[in-house]
Short mmCIF file of C-alpha atoms and ligand atoms in Angstrom, two decimals:
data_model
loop_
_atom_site.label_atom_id
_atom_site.label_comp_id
_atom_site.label_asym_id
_atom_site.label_seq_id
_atom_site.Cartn_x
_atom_site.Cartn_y
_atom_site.Cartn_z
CA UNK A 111 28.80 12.87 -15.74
CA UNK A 112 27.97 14.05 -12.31
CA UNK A 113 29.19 11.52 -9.29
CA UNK A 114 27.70 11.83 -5.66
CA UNK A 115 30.55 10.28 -3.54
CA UNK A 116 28.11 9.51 -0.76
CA UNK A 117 26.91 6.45 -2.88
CA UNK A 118 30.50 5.13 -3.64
CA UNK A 119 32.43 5.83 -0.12
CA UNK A 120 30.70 3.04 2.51
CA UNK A 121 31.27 5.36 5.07
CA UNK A 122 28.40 6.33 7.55
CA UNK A 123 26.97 8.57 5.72
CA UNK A 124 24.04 7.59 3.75
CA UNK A 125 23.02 9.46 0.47
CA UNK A 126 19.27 11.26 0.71
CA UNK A 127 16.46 10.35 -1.86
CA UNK A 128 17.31 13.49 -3.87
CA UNK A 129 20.88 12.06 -4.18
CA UNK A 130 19.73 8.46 -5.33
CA UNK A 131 17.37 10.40 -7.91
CA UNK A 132 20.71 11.84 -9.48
CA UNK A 133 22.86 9.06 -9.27
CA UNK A 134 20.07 7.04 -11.02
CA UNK A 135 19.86 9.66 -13.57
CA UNK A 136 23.69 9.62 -14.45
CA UNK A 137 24.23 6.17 -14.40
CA UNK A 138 20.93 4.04 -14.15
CA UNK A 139 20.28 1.68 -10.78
CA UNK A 140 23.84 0.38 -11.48
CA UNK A 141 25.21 3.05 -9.97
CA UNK A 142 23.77 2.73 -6.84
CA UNK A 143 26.72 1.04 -6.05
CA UNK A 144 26.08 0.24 -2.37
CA UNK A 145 22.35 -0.90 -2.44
CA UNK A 146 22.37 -4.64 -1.43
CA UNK A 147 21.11 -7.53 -3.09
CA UNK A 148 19.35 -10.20 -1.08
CA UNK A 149 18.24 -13.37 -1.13
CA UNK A 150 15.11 -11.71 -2.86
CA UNK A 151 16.79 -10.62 -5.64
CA UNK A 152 15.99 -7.15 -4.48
CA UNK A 153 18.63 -4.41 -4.31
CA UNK A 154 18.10 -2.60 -0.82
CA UNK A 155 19.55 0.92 -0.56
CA UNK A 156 19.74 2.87 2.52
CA UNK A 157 19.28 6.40 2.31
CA UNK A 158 18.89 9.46 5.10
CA UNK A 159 15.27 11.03 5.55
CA UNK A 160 15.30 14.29 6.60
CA UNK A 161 11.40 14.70 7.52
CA UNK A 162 9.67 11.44 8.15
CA UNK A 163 6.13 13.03 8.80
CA UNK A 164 4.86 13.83 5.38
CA UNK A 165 2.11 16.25 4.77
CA UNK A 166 -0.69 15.13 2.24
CA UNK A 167 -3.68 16.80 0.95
CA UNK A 168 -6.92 15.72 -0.73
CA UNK A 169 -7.19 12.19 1.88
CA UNK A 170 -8.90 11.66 4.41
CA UNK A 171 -6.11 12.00 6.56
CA UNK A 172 -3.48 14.55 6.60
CA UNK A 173 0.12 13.03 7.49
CA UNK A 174 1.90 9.44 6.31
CA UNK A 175 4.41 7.83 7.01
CA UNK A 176 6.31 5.68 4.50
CA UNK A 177 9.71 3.57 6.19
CA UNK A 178 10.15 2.53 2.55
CA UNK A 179 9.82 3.41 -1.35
CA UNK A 180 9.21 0.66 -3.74
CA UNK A 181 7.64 -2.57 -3.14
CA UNK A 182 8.90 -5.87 -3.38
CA UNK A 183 4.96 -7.24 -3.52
CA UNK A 184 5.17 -5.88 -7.06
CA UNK A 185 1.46 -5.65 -7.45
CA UNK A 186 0.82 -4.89 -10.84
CA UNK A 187 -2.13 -2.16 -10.39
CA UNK A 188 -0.12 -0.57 -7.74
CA UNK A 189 -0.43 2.90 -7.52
CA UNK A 190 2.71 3.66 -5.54
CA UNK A 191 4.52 2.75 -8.92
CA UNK A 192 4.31 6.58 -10.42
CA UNK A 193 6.12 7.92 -7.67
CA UNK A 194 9.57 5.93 -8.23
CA UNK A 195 9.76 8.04 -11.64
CA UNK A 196 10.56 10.79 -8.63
CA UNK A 197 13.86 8.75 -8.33
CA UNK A 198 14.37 8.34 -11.88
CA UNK A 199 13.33 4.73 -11.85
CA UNK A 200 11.06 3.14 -13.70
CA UNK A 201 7.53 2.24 -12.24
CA UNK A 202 7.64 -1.27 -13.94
CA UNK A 203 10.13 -3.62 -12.60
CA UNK A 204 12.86 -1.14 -10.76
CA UNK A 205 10.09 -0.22 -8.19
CA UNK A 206 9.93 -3.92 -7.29
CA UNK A 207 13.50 -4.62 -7.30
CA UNK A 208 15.14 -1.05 -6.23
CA UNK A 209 14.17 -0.51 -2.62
CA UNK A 210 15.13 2.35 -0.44
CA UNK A 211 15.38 2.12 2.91
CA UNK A 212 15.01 5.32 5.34
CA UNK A 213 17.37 3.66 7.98
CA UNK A 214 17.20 6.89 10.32
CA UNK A 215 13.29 7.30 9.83
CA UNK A 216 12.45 6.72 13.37
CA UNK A 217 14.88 9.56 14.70
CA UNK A 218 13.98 11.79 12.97
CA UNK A 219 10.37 10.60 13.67
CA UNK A 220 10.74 11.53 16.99
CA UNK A 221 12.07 14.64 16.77
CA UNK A 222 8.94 15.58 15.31
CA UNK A 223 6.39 14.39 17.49
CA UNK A 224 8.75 15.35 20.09
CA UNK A 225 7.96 19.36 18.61
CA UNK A 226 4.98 21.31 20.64
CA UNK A 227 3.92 22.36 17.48
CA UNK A 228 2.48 18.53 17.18
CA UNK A 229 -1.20 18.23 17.19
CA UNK A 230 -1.13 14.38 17.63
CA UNK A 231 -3.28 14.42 14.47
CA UNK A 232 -3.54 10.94 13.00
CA UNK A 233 -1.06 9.51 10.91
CA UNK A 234 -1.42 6.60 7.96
CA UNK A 235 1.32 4.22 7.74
CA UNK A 236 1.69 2.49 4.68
CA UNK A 237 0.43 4.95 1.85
CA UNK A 238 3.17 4.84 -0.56
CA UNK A 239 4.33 1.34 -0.26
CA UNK A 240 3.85 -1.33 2.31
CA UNK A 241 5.23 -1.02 5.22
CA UNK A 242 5.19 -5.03 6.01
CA UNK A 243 6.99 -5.92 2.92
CA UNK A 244 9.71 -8.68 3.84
CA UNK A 245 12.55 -6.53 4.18
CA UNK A 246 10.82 -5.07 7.61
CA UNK A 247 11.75 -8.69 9.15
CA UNK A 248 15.11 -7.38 8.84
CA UNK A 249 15.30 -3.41 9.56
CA UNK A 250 12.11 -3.64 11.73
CA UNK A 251 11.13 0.43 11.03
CA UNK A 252 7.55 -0.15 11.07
CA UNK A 253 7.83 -1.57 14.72
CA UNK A 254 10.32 0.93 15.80
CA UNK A 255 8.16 4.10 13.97
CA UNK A 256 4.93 2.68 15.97
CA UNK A 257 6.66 2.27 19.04
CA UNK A 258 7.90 5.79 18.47
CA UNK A 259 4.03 7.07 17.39
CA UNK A 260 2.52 5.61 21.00
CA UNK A 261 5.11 7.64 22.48
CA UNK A 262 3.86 10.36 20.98
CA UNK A 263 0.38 9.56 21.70
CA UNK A 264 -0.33 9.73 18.26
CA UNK A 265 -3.29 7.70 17.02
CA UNK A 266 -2.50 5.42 13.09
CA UNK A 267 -4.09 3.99 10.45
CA UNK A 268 -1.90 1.37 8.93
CA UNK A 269 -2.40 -0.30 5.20
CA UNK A 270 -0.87 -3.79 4.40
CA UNK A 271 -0.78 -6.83 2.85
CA UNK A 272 2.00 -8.51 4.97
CA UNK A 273 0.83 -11.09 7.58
CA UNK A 274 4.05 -10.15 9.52
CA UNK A 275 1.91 -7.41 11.11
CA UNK A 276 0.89 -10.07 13.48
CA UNK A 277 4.78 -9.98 15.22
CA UNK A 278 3.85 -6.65 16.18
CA UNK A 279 0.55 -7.07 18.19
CA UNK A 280 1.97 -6.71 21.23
CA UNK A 281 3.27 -2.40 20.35
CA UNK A 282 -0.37 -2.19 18.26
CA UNK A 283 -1.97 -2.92 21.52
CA UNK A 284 0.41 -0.42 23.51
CA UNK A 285 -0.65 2.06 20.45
CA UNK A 286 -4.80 1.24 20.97
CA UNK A 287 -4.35 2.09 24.21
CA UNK A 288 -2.40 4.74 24.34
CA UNK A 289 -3.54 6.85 21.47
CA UNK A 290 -5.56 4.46 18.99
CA UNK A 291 -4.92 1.67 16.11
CA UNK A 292 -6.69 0.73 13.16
CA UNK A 293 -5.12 -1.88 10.50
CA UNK A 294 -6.44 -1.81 6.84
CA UNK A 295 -5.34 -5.41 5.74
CA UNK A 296 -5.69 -5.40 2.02
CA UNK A 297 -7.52 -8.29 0.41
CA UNK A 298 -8.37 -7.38 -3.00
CA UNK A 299 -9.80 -10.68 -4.14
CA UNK A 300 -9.51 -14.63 -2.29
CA UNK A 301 -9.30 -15.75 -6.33
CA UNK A 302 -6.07 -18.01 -6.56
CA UNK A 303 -5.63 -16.94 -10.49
CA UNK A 304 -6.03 -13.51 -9.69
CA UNK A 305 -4.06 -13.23 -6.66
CA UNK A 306 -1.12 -14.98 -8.28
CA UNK A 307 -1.44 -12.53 -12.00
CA UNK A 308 -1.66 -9.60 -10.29
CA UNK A 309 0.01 -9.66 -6.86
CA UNK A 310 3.27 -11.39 -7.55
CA UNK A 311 5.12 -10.86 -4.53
CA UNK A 312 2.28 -10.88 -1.88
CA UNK A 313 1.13 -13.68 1.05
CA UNK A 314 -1.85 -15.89 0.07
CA UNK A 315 -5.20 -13.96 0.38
CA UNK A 316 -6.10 -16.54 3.27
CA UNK A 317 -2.90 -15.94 5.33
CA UNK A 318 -3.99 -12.29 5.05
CA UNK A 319 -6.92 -12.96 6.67
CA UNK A 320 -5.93 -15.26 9.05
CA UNK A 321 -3.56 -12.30 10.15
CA UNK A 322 -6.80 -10.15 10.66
CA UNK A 323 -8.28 -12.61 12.66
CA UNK A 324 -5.32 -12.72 14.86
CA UNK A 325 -5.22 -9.16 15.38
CA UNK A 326 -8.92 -8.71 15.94
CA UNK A 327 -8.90 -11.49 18.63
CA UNK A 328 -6.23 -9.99 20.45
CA UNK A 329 -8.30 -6.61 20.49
CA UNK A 330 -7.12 -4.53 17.64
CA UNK A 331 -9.10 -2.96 15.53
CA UNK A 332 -8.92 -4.95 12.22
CA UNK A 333 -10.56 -4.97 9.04
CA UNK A 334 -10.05 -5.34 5.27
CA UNK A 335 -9.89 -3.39 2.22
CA UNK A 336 -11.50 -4.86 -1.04
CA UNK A 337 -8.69 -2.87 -2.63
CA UNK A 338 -8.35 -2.48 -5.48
CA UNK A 339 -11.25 -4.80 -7.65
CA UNK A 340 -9.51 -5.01 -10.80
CA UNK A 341 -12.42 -5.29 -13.62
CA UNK A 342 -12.23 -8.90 -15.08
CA UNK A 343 -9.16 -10.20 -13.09
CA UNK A 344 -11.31 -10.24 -9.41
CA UNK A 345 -15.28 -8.26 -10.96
CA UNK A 346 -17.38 -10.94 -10.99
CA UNK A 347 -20.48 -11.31 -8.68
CA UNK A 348 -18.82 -14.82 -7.87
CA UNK A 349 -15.54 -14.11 -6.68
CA UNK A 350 -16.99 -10.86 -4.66
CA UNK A 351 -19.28 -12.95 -2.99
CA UNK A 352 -16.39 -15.32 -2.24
CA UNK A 353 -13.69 -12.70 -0.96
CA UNK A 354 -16.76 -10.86 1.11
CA UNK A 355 -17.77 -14.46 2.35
CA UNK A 356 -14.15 -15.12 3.82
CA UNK A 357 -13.77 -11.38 5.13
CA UNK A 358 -16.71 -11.95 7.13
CA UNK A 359 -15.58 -15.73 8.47
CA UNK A 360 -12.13 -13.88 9.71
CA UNK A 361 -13.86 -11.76 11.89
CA UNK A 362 -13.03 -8.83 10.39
CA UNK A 363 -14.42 -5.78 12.16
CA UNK A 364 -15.40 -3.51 8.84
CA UNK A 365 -14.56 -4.19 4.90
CA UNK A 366 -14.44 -1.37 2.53
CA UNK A 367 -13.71 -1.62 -1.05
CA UNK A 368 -12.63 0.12 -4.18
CA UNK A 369 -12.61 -0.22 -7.76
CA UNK A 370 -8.63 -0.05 -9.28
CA UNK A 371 -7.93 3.47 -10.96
CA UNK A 372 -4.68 4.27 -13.06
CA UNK A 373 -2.67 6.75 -13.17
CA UNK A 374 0.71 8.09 -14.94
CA UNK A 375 3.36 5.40 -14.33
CA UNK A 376 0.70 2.85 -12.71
CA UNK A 377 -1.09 3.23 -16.14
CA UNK A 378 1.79 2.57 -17.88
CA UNK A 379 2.78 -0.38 -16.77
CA UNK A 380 -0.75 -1.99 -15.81
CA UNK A 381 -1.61 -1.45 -19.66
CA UNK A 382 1.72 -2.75 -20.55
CA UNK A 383 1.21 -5.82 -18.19
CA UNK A 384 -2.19 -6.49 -20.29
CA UNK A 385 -0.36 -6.27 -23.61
CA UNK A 386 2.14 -8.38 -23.07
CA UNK A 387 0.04 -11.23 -21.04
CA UNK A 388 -3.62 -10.46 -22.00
CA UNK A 389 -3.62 -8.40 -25.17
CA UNK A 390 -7.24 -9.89 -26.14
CA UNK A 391 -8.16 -7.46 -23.07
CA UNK A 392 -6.80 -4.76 -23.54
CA UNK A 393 -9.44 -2.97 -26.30
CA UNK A 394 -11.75 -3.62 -22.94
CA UNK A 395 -9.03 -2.02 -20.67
CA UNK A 396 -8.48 0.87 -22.96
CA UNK A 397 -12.65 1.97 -23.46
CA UNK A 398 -12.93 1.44 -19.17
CA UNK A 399 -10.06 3.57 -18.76
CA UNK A 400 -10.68 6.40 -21.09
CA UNK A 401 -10.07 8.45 -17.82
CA UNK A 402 -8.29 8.06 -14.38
CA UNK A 403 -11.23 6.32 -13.30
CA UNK A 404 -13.87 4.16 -15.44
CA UNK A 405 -17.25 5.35 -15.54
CA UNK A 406 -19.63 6.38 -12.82
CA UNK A 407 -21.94 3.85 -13.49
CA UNK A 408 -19.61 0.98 -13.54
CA UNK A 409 -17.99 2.01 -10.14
CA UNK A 410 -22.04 2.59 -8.55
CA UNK A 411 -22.81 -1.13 -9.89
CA UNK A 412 -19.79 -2.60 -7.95
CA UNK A 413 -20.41 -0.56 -5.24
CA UNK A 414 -23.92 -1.40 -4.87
CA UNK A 415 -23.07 -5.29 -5.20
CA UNK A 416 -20.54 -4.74 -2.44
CA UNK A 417 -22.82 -3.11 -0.38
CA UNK A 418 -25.96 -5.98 -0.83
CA UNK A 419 -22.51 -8.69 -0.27
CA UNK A 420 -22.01 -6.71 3.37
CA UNK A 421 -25.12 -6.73 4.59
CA UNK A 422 -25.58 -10.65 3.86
CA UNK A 423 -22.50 -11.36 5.43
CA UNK A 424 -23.21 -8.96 8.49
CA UNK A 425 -20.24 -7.07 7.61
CA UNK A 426 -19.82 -2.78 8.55
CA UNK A 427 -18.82 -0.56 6.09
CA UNK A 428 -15.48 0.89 6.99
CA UNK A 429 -16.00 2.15 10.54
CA UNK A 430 -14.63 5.50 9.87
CA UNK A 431 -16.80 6.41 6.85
CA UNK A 432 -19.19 9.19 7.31
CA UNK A 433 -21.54 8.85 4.18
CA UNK A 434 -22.34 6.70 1.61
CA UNK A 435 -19.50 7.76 -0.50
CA UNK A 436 -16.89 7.22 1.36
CA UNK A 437 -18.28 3.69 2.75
CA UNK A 438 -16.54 1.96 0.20
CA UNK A 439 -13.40 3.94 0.17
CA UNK A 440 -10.64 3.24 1.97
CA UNK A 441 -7.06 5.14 1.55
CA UNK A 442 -8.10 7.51 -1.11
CA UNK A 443 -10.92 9.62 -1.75
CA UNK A 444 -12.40 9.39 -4.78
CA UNK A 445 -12.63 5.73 -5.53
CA UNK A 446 -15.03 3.63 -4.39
CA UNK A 447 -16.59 0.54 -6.27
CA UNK A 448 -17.11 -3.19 -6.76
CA UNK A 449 -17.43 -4.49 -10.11
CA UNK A 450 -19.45 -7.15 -12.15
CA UNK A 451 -20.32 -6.55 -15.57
CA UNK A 452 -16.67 -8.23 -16.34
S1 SF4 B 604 1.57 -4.28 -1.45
FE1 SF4 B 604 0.68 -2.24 -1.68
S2 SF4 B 604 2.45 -0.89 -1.92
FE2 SF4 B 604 3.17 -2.98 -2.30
S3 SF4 B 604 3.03 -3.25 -4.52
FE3 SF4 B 604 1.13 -4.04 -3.62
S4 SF4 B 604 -0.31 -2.30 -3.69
FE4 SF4 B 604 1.77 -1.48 -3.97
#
């Protein structure tokens, strides 16, 4: 069995993500004998980035920026789940309880805004995982990276569920000013039942909110991502109306929705989830998602109830969408939707 001394010497070297991926393949997460376990139950490891600017393709934006990997919110329709399998872990509970840190991430950050070559294209912060999770209270990377970003003059998007973006108004203003800020606070559904089934480790739906009306009335741009609608969990015309109801009393500047998709490890565990805690729902589950996505005309219904919500409620569609399509998208380019029939 192959050993990578990086991850048993506590020396200052930490090990990369390539050399957590083959200590977890060796000897499972137990080997990770340095990762620390806190009051969370998580295990935090630190581990050394060596480009913290990632190129993406197929978005609507072309860099991100991800301080972490794995989320402690532990949302079950996550689709940041398939890409701890790149680490060897599982996208069930190890991606909620495994978490690396990239403790040098806003170095090397700098470096490479610091290159000519940098076209001070926007970046979006938060693709892969949330980059408010609770352990940022602690390493503070976010604040550091976007401190680092309005430096660079570098306009961000940022994605979220964490109300602790609110400690941070005071560098998202330097950033609006100096280069440009929108935050995507994600609000899926202001259900209680569905919240608590399906976003385990997240802050109440309202405190999300009340976060966006605390950054919009300090004079960021803030608005909210119906993201994802999960069909029967957070569908109905009822609890749409509801969430898009309490968007619009937060002040939120735009909304934008989308209707949940699965994919490789995501789909694995969501349709495990259903088994084990709603098995009369899965046949349902399995004919919606024959595919990636469920049907066309499923995703158009939602998205036409969302749309007929937003204009009720005098609420924009996301203020960066240029057509119909992509007015109820938000991070990814495809989905869209609202949903109802369930
Ligand atoms: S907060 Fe976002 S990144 Fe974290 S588990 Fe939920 S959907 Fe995934």
């Amino acid at each position: 069995m192959a050993s990578f001394p990086l991850l048993f010497d506590l020396g200052p070297h930490k090990p990369t993500t390539r050399d957590v991926a083959r200590t977890v393949k060796a000897g499972g997460t137990a080997a990770l004998t340095e990762a620390e376990r806190r009051a969370d139950q998580a295990r935090y490891q630190e581990v050394t980035c060596r480009s913290a600017l990632n190129r993406v393709q197929g978005m609507p934006f072309n860099w991100t920026l991800n301080p972490y990997r794995g989320c402690t919110h532990g949302c079950h329709y996550c689709f940041a789940r398939r890409y701890h399998v790149q680490f060897e872990m599982d996208s069930d509970d190890e991606f909620a309880s495994v978490i690396l840190v990239k403790h040098n991430i806003v170095s090397v950050l700098s470096r490479e805004l610091d290159r000519p070559s940098w076209t001070r294209e926007q970046v979006a912060v938060g693709t892969a995982t949330d980059p408010y999770q609770p352990i940022e209270g602690h390493y503070k990377l976010t604040r550091k990276s976007i401190e680092a970003l309005t430096r660079g003059r570098t306009p961000i998007g940022l994605v979220t569920k964490g109300p602790m973006v609110v400690r941070d108004i005071d560098v998202l203003l330097e950033q609006t000013r100096a280069a440009g800020c929108t935050i995507y606070m994600s609000v899926p559904t202001v259900d209680e039942e569905a919240w608590r089934l399906l976003e385990p480790g997240t802050a109440h739906p309202l405190q999300r909110l009340r976060a966006v009306r605390e950054l919009v009335d300090a004079g960021i741009n803030a608005g909210v991502l119906m993201a994802p609608i999960v069909p029967g969990f957070s569908s109905s015309r009822g609890k749409l109306e509801r969430t898009v109801k309490a968007i619009a009393d937060h002040g939120a500047r735009f909304v934008g929705c989308n209707v949940m998709y699965l994919q490789d490890g995501t789909r694995t565990h969501f349709m495990r989830f259903i088994e084990q805690d709603f098995s009369s729902m899965l046949p349902r589950f399995e004919k919606l998602y024959v595919k990636k996505y469920p049907p066309d005309k499923y995703r158009k219904e939602v998205q036409g109830m969302v749309r007929v919500l937003q204009q009720r409620y005098g609420l924009t569609k996301r203020e960066d969408a240029e057509d119909a399509d992509d007015a109820n998208e938000m991070v990814v380019k495809d989905p869209e939707q609202v949903g109802f029939a369930w």
